[in-house]
Amino acid sequence: MPRAVEAREGRKMQSSCLNEATQVCLHSCCPTPLFSLPATENTKARSSTSAACRLDFASTTKTSIFPNTKFTNHESLPSLQESFTKFTKAYPKYSDTDQVDQIRAREYYHLSLSNHACHDYIGIGLFSYSQLQNQDPSRNEIASSSSAAPPAPPSPPRKSHFPFFSISFKTGSLKTQLLHGGGEDELESAMKKRIMGFLNISENDYSMVFTANRTSAFKLLAESYPFQSNRKLLTVYDYQSEAVEAMTNSSEKRGAQIMSAEFSWPRLRIQSAKLRKMVVSERKKKKRGLFVFPLHSRITGSRYPYIWMSIAQENGWHILIDACALGPKDMDSFGLSLFRPDFFICSFYKVFGENPSGFGCLFVKKSTIPILEASTSTGMINLVPAEKLFRFADDSSGTDTESSFSGRIQIEPARLEEEVPAELKGLGASENGESEEAADLITVGHAKSSTTGSLEMECRALDQVDSLGLILITNRARYLINWLVNSLMKLEHPNTVGIPLVRIYGPKIKFSRGPALAFNVFDWKGEKVEPVLVQKLADRSNISLSYGFLHNIWFSDKYAEEKERVLEVRGTGSSKVMDKREEKADRGITVVTAALGFLANFQDTYKLWAFVAQFLDADFVEKERWRYTALNQKTIEV
């Protein structure tokens, strides 16, 4: 179907899609940026009601949680139990999400045993911790997927790194791989089928390749996209991204003209006038290039209007959707059939709270594949069963078991040979020269036989979020992130003229914000505490945070003075002369980042708030430095 026709068909579908989205929103489901699309007369009333509901949510949050209160001493914070009581009064429907707590207790019990709050996971988990432990070859029992909750061990369980399958790198043409495949075995096919089913992506419309990570997926596409005829690369990111930088560098070498959207200070919303000028073409039939659009910011939690995809499509752009920051069920509200992007990238990690490494997935619309160039690239991977890498003690009988899974899969013994690939690649130097160390080991759960005889992957984490559904997961995240934002803004330095402890970048209390947060901590003099220091101190308190770099920030004349005060220059460590675009990209704000996964609970969120509140003590950092030195530990360098 021609691109102009696709865009017109998409417009016809918007009205019905908006009706459905409005009904969903009024039932407290996650909001969707589809409300930014033009509304018909029949949907205006619903949109007005929806807007009122959103305003009411924000008002309830502000008036119900610590109203008219400022905390100037970390010792004056209400207790966890008192805070939770007020939290559930403000958000009574939070109790409807107790299924998540049951799953966490049964399948991710290591989080409670270690008392660790994980706020640094981005992507979608594949397997549960319990499932991982059941795959450990040191265990004699085979756990079924429906087994009861394991008894809590007396101490935190040791980490298990047994690789049920691993990855091997390969070099080749992305276009050839998409058109003809590349020796895909049954294990790989089973994983691909499970992922595409989870994301609601049709194998009739899209082809998919596995990549080493998110960055590899971006770079792989940049090396295959026809920038000679579609010369522009336009990205929409309010933060520095390693993946986007890899794409930008590769594209620029191939002749692409690089452009970036800007975000208005202080709310960091898309600078619409500038972006529209870059997207819209006076010549409708002119080939434009690649429009890279994240559905929301993985740093600030800002959600972006989907209408930008429609505008770009109408003006001849190919669309790449970056879905790596989506919640585990957000694809249910995306409307893939409505927008039909040309490219789609997402990422998966192993086990929440255990190991964030995993792989990326690059999807390409089948009608778009012919425009790609057949260039040789790296970054694609194969999923490889582990039998070539490891021999178990029970394999010493002399029986040929190289094509079996040594009994740790729920498949009848007589069917093992026909359900597991016979040819397996080991981990060593790959075709592109990557070493074994670079090939990440990935632990997975059970595989099982279907009634058709094909291999199926049991990805228990995906099964869990499927059972919970979009509404429950999104509501839970909404309550927790808005409570955290509100509570952080209640922290204020004592004996000062209202100097806040925390500054939040991007959306604040907002119904439609994502479950990610960018903030900085400031001392009583108004000077920023370095984000890397905040991260290290949080780590001592069993709280995992990250830090990032906000950039592409646009300041109006009204904020000219503030611009010079808040912007910093990112250290490049290079003496090369930078062009104007590079110099602009290196000016921004380093921030602390926190993300709430679907398994986050109120205790995790409260723990982060209580940790940040300790910076109200003017001597907190120095006390921590001395305490750490007294324990004969390495002193943190500030």
Tab-separated table of N, CA and C in Angstrom, residues 320-415:
chain	number	residue	atom	x	y	z
A	320	LEU	N	10.570	5.063	12.670
A	320	LEU	CA	11.147	4.094	13.607
A	320	LEU	C	10.584	4.392	14.994
A	321	ILE	N	9.911	3.419	15.563
A	321	ILE	CA	9.383	3.552	16.921
A	321	ILE	C	10.361	2.913	17.899
A	322	ASP	N	10.807	3.702	18.869
A	322	ASP	CA	11.642	3.194	19.957
A	322	ASP	C	10.720	2.879	21.125
A	323	ALA	N	10.471	1.586	21.337
A	323	ALA	CA	9.550	1.157	22.393
A	323	ALA	C	10.281	0.599	23.603
A	324	CYS	N	11.581	0.892	23.726
A	324	CYS	CA	12.377	0.283	24.794
A	324	CYS	C	11.992	0.780	26.181
A	325	ALA	N	11.348	1.930	26.262
A	325	ALA	CA	10.964	2.459	27.568
A	325	ALA	C	9.506	2.175	27.915
A	326	LEU	N	8.816	1.428	27.076
A	326	LEU	CA	7.412	1.122	27.344
A	326	LEU	C	7.259	0.224	28.560
A	327	GLY	N	6.122	0.356	29.222
A	327	GLY	CA	5.780	-0.595	30.264
A	327	GLY	C	5.497	-1.951	29.647
A	328	PRO	N	5.454	-3.010	30.458
A	328	PRO	CA	5.347	-4.357	29.903
A	328	PRO	C	4.076	-4.642	29.115
A	329	LYS	N	3.009	-3.854	29.329
A	329	LYS	CA	1.771	-4.087	28.572
A	329	LYS	C	1.328	-2.869	27.770
A	330	ASP	N	2.189	-1.869	27.648
A	330	ASP	CA	1.799	-0.637	26.954
A	330	ASP	C	1.497	-0.850	25.479
A	331	MET	N	2.038	-1.900	24.883
A	331	MET	CA	1.741	-2.159	23.475
A	331	MET	C	0.264	-2.433	23.246
A	332	ASP	N	-0.440	-2.830	24.299
A	332	ASP	CA	-1.882	-3.081	24.162
A	332	ASP	C	-2.647	-1.806	23.847
A	333	SER	N	-2.076	-0.646	24.166
A	333	SER	CA	-2.774	0.611	23.906
A	333	SER	C	-2.103	1.428	22.816
A	334	PHE	N	-1.074	0.880	22.189
A	334	PHE	CA	-0.325	1.656	21.202
A	334	PHE	C	-1.093	1.856	19.902
A	335	GLY	N	-1.755	0.849	19.405
A	335	GLY	CA	-2.441	0.965	18.124
A	335	GLY	C	-1.509	0.736	16.956
A	336	LEU	N	-0.807	-0.397	16.973
A	336	LEU	CA	0.161	-0.708	15.923
A	336	LEU	C	-0.490	-0.745	14.544
A	337	SER	N	-1.699	-1.304	14.468
A	337	SER	CA	-2.378	-1.402	13.175
A	337	SER	C	-2.810	-0.031	12.654
A	338	LEU	N	-2.923	0.950	13.554
A	338	LEU	CA	-3.308	2.295	13.157
A	338	LEU	C	-2.137	3.047	12.536
A	339	PHE	N	-0.969	2.974	13.165
A	339	PHE	CA	0.165	3.779	12.714
A	339	PHE	C	1.111	3.019	11.782
A	340	ARG	N	1.182	1.699	11.922
A	340	ARG	CA	2.000	0.852	11.050
A	340	ARG	C	3.391	1.431	10.800
A	341	PRO	N	4.213	1.565	11.842
A	341	PRO	CA	5.566	2.103	11.646
A	341	PRO	C	6.401	1.169	10.773
A	342	ASP	N	7.404	1.731	10.114
A	342	ASP	CA	8.263	0.929	9.244
A	342	ASP	C	9.228	0.080	10.056
A	343	PHE	N	9.673	0.629	11.187
A	343	PHE	CA	10.640	-0.069	12.032
A	343	PHE	C	10.203	0.058	13.485
A	344	PHE	N	10.600	-0.919	14.270
A	344	PHE	CA	10.147	-0.976	15.663
A	344	PHE	C	11.247	-1.663	16.465
A	345	ILE	N	11.702	-1.034	17.544
A	345	ILE	CA	12.773	-1.607	18.360
A	345	ILE	C	12.317	-1.702	19.811
A	346	CYS	N	12.566	-2.837	20.426
A	346	CYS	CA	12.303	-2.999	21.858
A	346	CYS	C	13.413	-3.857	22.451
A	347	SER	N	13.462	-3.929	23.762
A	347	SER	CA	14.517	-4.705	24.420
A	347	SER	C	13.940	-5.531	25.559
A	348	PHE	N	14.614	-6.628	25.858
A	348	PHE	CA	14.199	-7.543	26.919
A	348	PHE	C	15.391	-7.837	27.824
A	349	TYR	N	15.131	-7.948	29.100
A	349	TYR	CA	16.188	-8.348	30.028
A	349	TYR	C	15.810	-9.675	30.668
A	350	LYS	N	16.781	-10.256	31.388
A	350	LYS	CA	16.578	-11.596	31.938
A	350	LYS	C	15.562	-11.626	33.081
A	351	VAL	N	16.036	-11.256	34.267
A	351	VAL	CA	15.219	-11.402	35.468
A	351	VAL	C	15.285	-10.117	36.275
A	352	PHE	N	14.140	-9.577	36.636
A	352	PHE	CA	14.096	-8.338	37.409
A	352	PHE	C	14.810	-8.516	38.745
A	353	GLY	N	15.721	-7.583	39.019
A	353	GLY	CA	16.431	-7.619	40.294
A	353	GLY	C	17.541	-8.625	40.363
A	354	GLU	N	17.805	-9.313	39.267
A	354	GLU	CA	18.852	-10.336	39.259
A	354	GLU	C	19.940	-9.992	38.257
A	355	ASN	N	19.554	-9.715	37.022
A	355	ASN	CA	20.528	-9.378	35.984
A	355	ASN	C	19.795	-8.663	34.854
A	356	PRO	N	20.195	-7.419	34.569
A	356	PRO	CA	19.476	-6.650	33.543
A	356	PRO	C	19.925	-6.930	32.122
A	357	SER	N	20.935	-7.770	31.935
A	357	SER	CA	21.400	-8.029	30.571
A	357	SER	C	20.366	-8.844	29.805
A	358	GLY	N	20.380	-8.713	28.497
A	358	GLY	CA	19.406	-9.436	27.687
A	358	GLY	C	19.709	-9.274	26.224
A	359	PHE	N	18.696	-8.942	25.426
A	359	PHE	CA	18.894	-8.735	23.999
A	359	PHE	C	17.884	-7.732	23.470
A	360	GLY	N	18.130	-7.269	22.245
A	360	GLY	CA	17.210	-6.351	21.593
A	360	GLY	C	16.475	-7.044	20.471
A	361	CYS	N	15.409	-6.424	20.016
A	361	CYS	CA	14.627	-6.954	18.881
A	361	CYS	C	14.365	-5.821	17.900
A	362	LEU	N	14.678	-6.064	16.641
A	362	LEU	CA	14.406	-5.100	15.570
A	362	LEU	C	13.351	-5.686	14.652
A	363	PHE	N	12.219	-4.989	14.541
A	363	PHE	CA	11.131	-5.400	13.661
A	363	PHE	C	11.113	-4.483	12.441
A	364	VAL	N	10.922	-5.064	11.265
A	364	VAL	CA	10.851	-4.288	10.033
A	364	VAL	C	9.588	-4.686	9.286
A	365	LYS	N	8.800	-3.690	8.887
A	365	LYS	CA	7.591	-3.965	8.124
A	365	LYS	C	7.983	-4.601	6.792
A	366	LYS	N	7.312	-5.664	6.434
A	366	LYS	CA	7.708	-6.432	5.253
A	366	LYS	C	7.657	-5.600	3.972
A	367	SER	N	6.725	-4.667	3.894
A	367	SER	CA	6.647	-3.833	2.700
A	367	SER	C	7.783	-2.813	2.637
A	368	THR	N	8.500	-2.628	3.757
A	368	THR	CA	9.609	-1.674	3.799
A	368	THR	C	10.952	-2.345	3.521
A	369	ILE	N	11.045	-3.649	3.704
A	369	ILE	CA	12.321	-4.354	3.548
A	369	ILE	C	13.006	-4.056	2.215
A	370	PRO	N	12.286	-4.006	1.084
A	370	PRO	CA	12.966	-3.777	-0.199
A	370	PRO	C	13.762	-2.483	-0.294
A	371	ILE	N	13.444	-1.478	0.497
A	371	ILE	CA	14.168	-0.209	0.389
A	371	ILE	C	15.514	-0.260	1.096
A	372	LEU	N	15.743	-1.264	1.947
A	372	LEU	CA	17.003	-1.364	2.680
A	372	LEU	C	18.142	-1.726	1.736
A	373	GLU	N	19.344	-1.341	2.118
A	373	GLU	CA	20.524	-1.687	1.342
A	373	GLU	C	21.153	-2.956	1.902
A	374	ALA	N	21.695	-3.772	1.021
A	374	ALA	CA	22.265	-5.065	1.424
A	374	ALA	C	23.718	-4.891	1.864
A	375	SER	N	23.914	-4.191	2.952
A	375	SER	CA	25.262	-3.963	3.467
A	375	SER	C	25.589	-4.977	4.563
A	376	THR	N	26.864	-5.297	4.701
A	376	THR	CA	27.305	-6.242	5.730
A	376	THR	C	27.428	-5.510	7.062
A	377	SER	N	26.784	-6.044	8.087
A	377	SER	CA	26.744	-5.375	9.386
A	377	SER	C	26.970	-6.374	10.504
A	378	THR	N	27.271	-5.842	11.666
A	378	THR	CA	27.375	-6.648	12.879
A	378	THR	C	26.242	-6.271	13.815
A	379	GLY	N	26.070	-7.027	14.876
A	379	GLY	CA	25.056	-6.715	15.878
A	379	GLY	C	23.935	-7.715	15.951
A	380	MET	N	23.698	-8.483	14.860
A	380	MET	CA	22.680	-9.531	14.910
A	380	MET	C	23.225	-10.719	15.695
A	381	ILE	N	22.339	-11.475	16.305
A	381	ILE	CA	22.750	-12.622	17.120
A	381	ILE	C	21.866	-13.826	16.837
A	382	ASN	N	22.367	-14.980	17.205
A	382	ASN	CA	21.581	-16.210	17.269
A	382	ASN	C	21.376	-16.582	18.719
A	383	LEU	N	20.218	-17.126	19.052
A	383	LEU	CA	19.992	-17.712	20.369
A	383	LEU	C	20.428	-19.167	20.288
A	384	VAL	N	21.338	-19.563	21.179
A	384	VAL	CA	21.987	-20.863	21.073
A	384	VAL	C	21.737	-21.695	22.323
A	385	PRO	N	21.178	-22.903	22.203
A	385	PRO	CA	21.051	-23.784	23.366
A	385	PRO	C	22.426	-24.072	23.952
A	386	ALA	N	22.475	-24.343	25.234
A	386	ALA	CA	23.755	-24.378	25.947
A	386	ALA	C	24.450	-25.723	25.957
A	387	GLU	N	23.900	-26.751	25.341
A	387	GLU	CA	24.472	-28.082	25.490
A	387	GLU	C	25.886	-28.221	24.917
A	388	LYS	N	26.233	-27.441	23.925
A	388	LYS	CA	27.583	-27.500	23.374
A	388	LYS	C	28.595	-26.867	24.317
A	389	LEU	N	28.098	-26.067	25.244
A	389	LEU	CA	28.991	-25.346	26.133
A	389	LEU	C	29.209	-26.064	27.446
A	390	PHE	N	28.235	-26.846	27.868
A	390	PHE	CA	28.299	-27.457	29.184
A	390	PHE	C	27.933	-28.929	29.105
A	391	ARG	N	28.596	-29.720	29.920
A	391	ARG	CA	28.253	-31.127	30.079
A	391	ARG	C	27.887	-31.345	31.537
A	392	PHE	N	26.764	-31.987	31.761
A	392	PHE	CA	26.316	-32.229	33.126
A	392	PHE	C	26.819	-33.583	33.602
A	393	ALA	N	26.834	-33.736	34.915
A	393	ALA	CA	27.342	-34.978	35.493
A	393	ALA	C	26.550	-36.184	35.009
A	394	ASP	N	25.275	-36.021	34.754
A	394	ASP	CA	24.453	-37.155	34.346
A	394	ASP	C	24.568	-37.436	32.851
A	395	ASP	N	25.523	-36.765	32.166
A	395	ASP	CA	25.725	-37.023	30.744
A	395	ASP	C	26.888	-37.978	30.505
A	396	SER	N	27.427	-38.600	31.545
A	396	SER	CA	28.633	-39.416	31.425
A	396	SER	C	28.358	-40.854	31.031
A	397	SER	N	27.133	-41.164	30.656
A	397	SER	CA	26.778	-42.539	30.338
A	397	SER	C	27.230	-42.956	28.955
A	398	GLY	N	27.709	-41.995	28.165
A	398	GLY	CA	28.130	-42.335	26.812
A	398	GLY	C	27.027	-42.135	25.800
A	399	THR	N	25.814	-41.835	26.275
A	399	THR	CA	24.692	-41.602	25.366
A	399	THR	C	24.864	-40.261	24.683
A	400	ASP	N	24.533	-40.195	23.410
A	400	ASP	CA	24.631	-38.945	22.666
A	400	ASP	C	23.538	-37.997	23.123
A	401	THR	N	23.931	-36.960	23.869
A	401	THR	CA	22.934	-36.013	24.401
A	401	THR	C	23.186	-34.597	23.918
A	402	GLU	N	23.992	-34.438	22.861
A	402	GLU	CA	24.322	-33.092	22.415
A	402	GLU	C	23.101	-32.321	21.928
A	403	SER	N	22.062	-33.010	21.521
A	403	SER	CA	20.878	-32.312	21.030
A	403	SER	C	19.734	-32.369	22.024
A	404	SER	N	20.061	-32.626	23.312
A	404	SER	CA	19.022	-32.663	24.336
A	404	SER	C	19.262	-31.549	25.334
A	405	PHE	N	18.284	-31.358	26.217
A	405	PHE	CA	18.396	-30.349	27.254
A	405	PHE	C	18.593	-31.002	28.624
A	406	SER	N	19.137	-32.204	28.670
A	406	SER	CA	19.495	-32.897	29.900
A	406	SER	C	18.359	-32.977	30.903
A	407	GLY	N	17.161	-33.102	30.424
A	407	GLY	CA	16.027	-33.363	31.307
A	407	GLY	C	15.484	-32.176	32.044
A	408	ARG	N	16.009	-30.959	31.795
A	408	ARG	CA	15.507	-29.813	32.521
A	408	ARG	C	14.440	-29.051	31.759
A	409	ILE	N	13.853	-29.731	30.779
A	409	ILE	CA	12.743	-29.161	30.014
A	409	ILE	C	11.586	-30.142	30.050
A	410	GLN	N	10.401	-29.650	30.113
A	410	GLN	CA	9.238	-30.521	30.224
A	410	GLN	C	8.838	-31.066	28.854
A	411	ILE	N	9.650	-31.965	28.347
A	411	ILE	CA	9.376	-32.620	27.077
A	411	ILE	C	9.563	-34.121	27.291
A	412	GLU	N	8.698	-34.901	26.727
A	412	GLU	CA	8.837	-36.341	26.864
A	412	GLU	C	10.162	-36.794	26.260
A	413	PRO	N	10.925	-37.696	26.948
A	413	PRO	CA	12.235	-38.112	26.455
A	413	PRO	C	12.212	-38.590	25.018
A	414	ALA	N	11.149	-39.265	24.620
A	414	ALA	CA	11.100	-39.813	23.263
A	414	ALA	C	11.014	-38.714	22.208
A	415	ARG	N	10.657	-37.505	22.629
A	415	ARG	CA	10.446	-36.432	21.663
A	415	ARG	C	11.607	-35.447	21.634
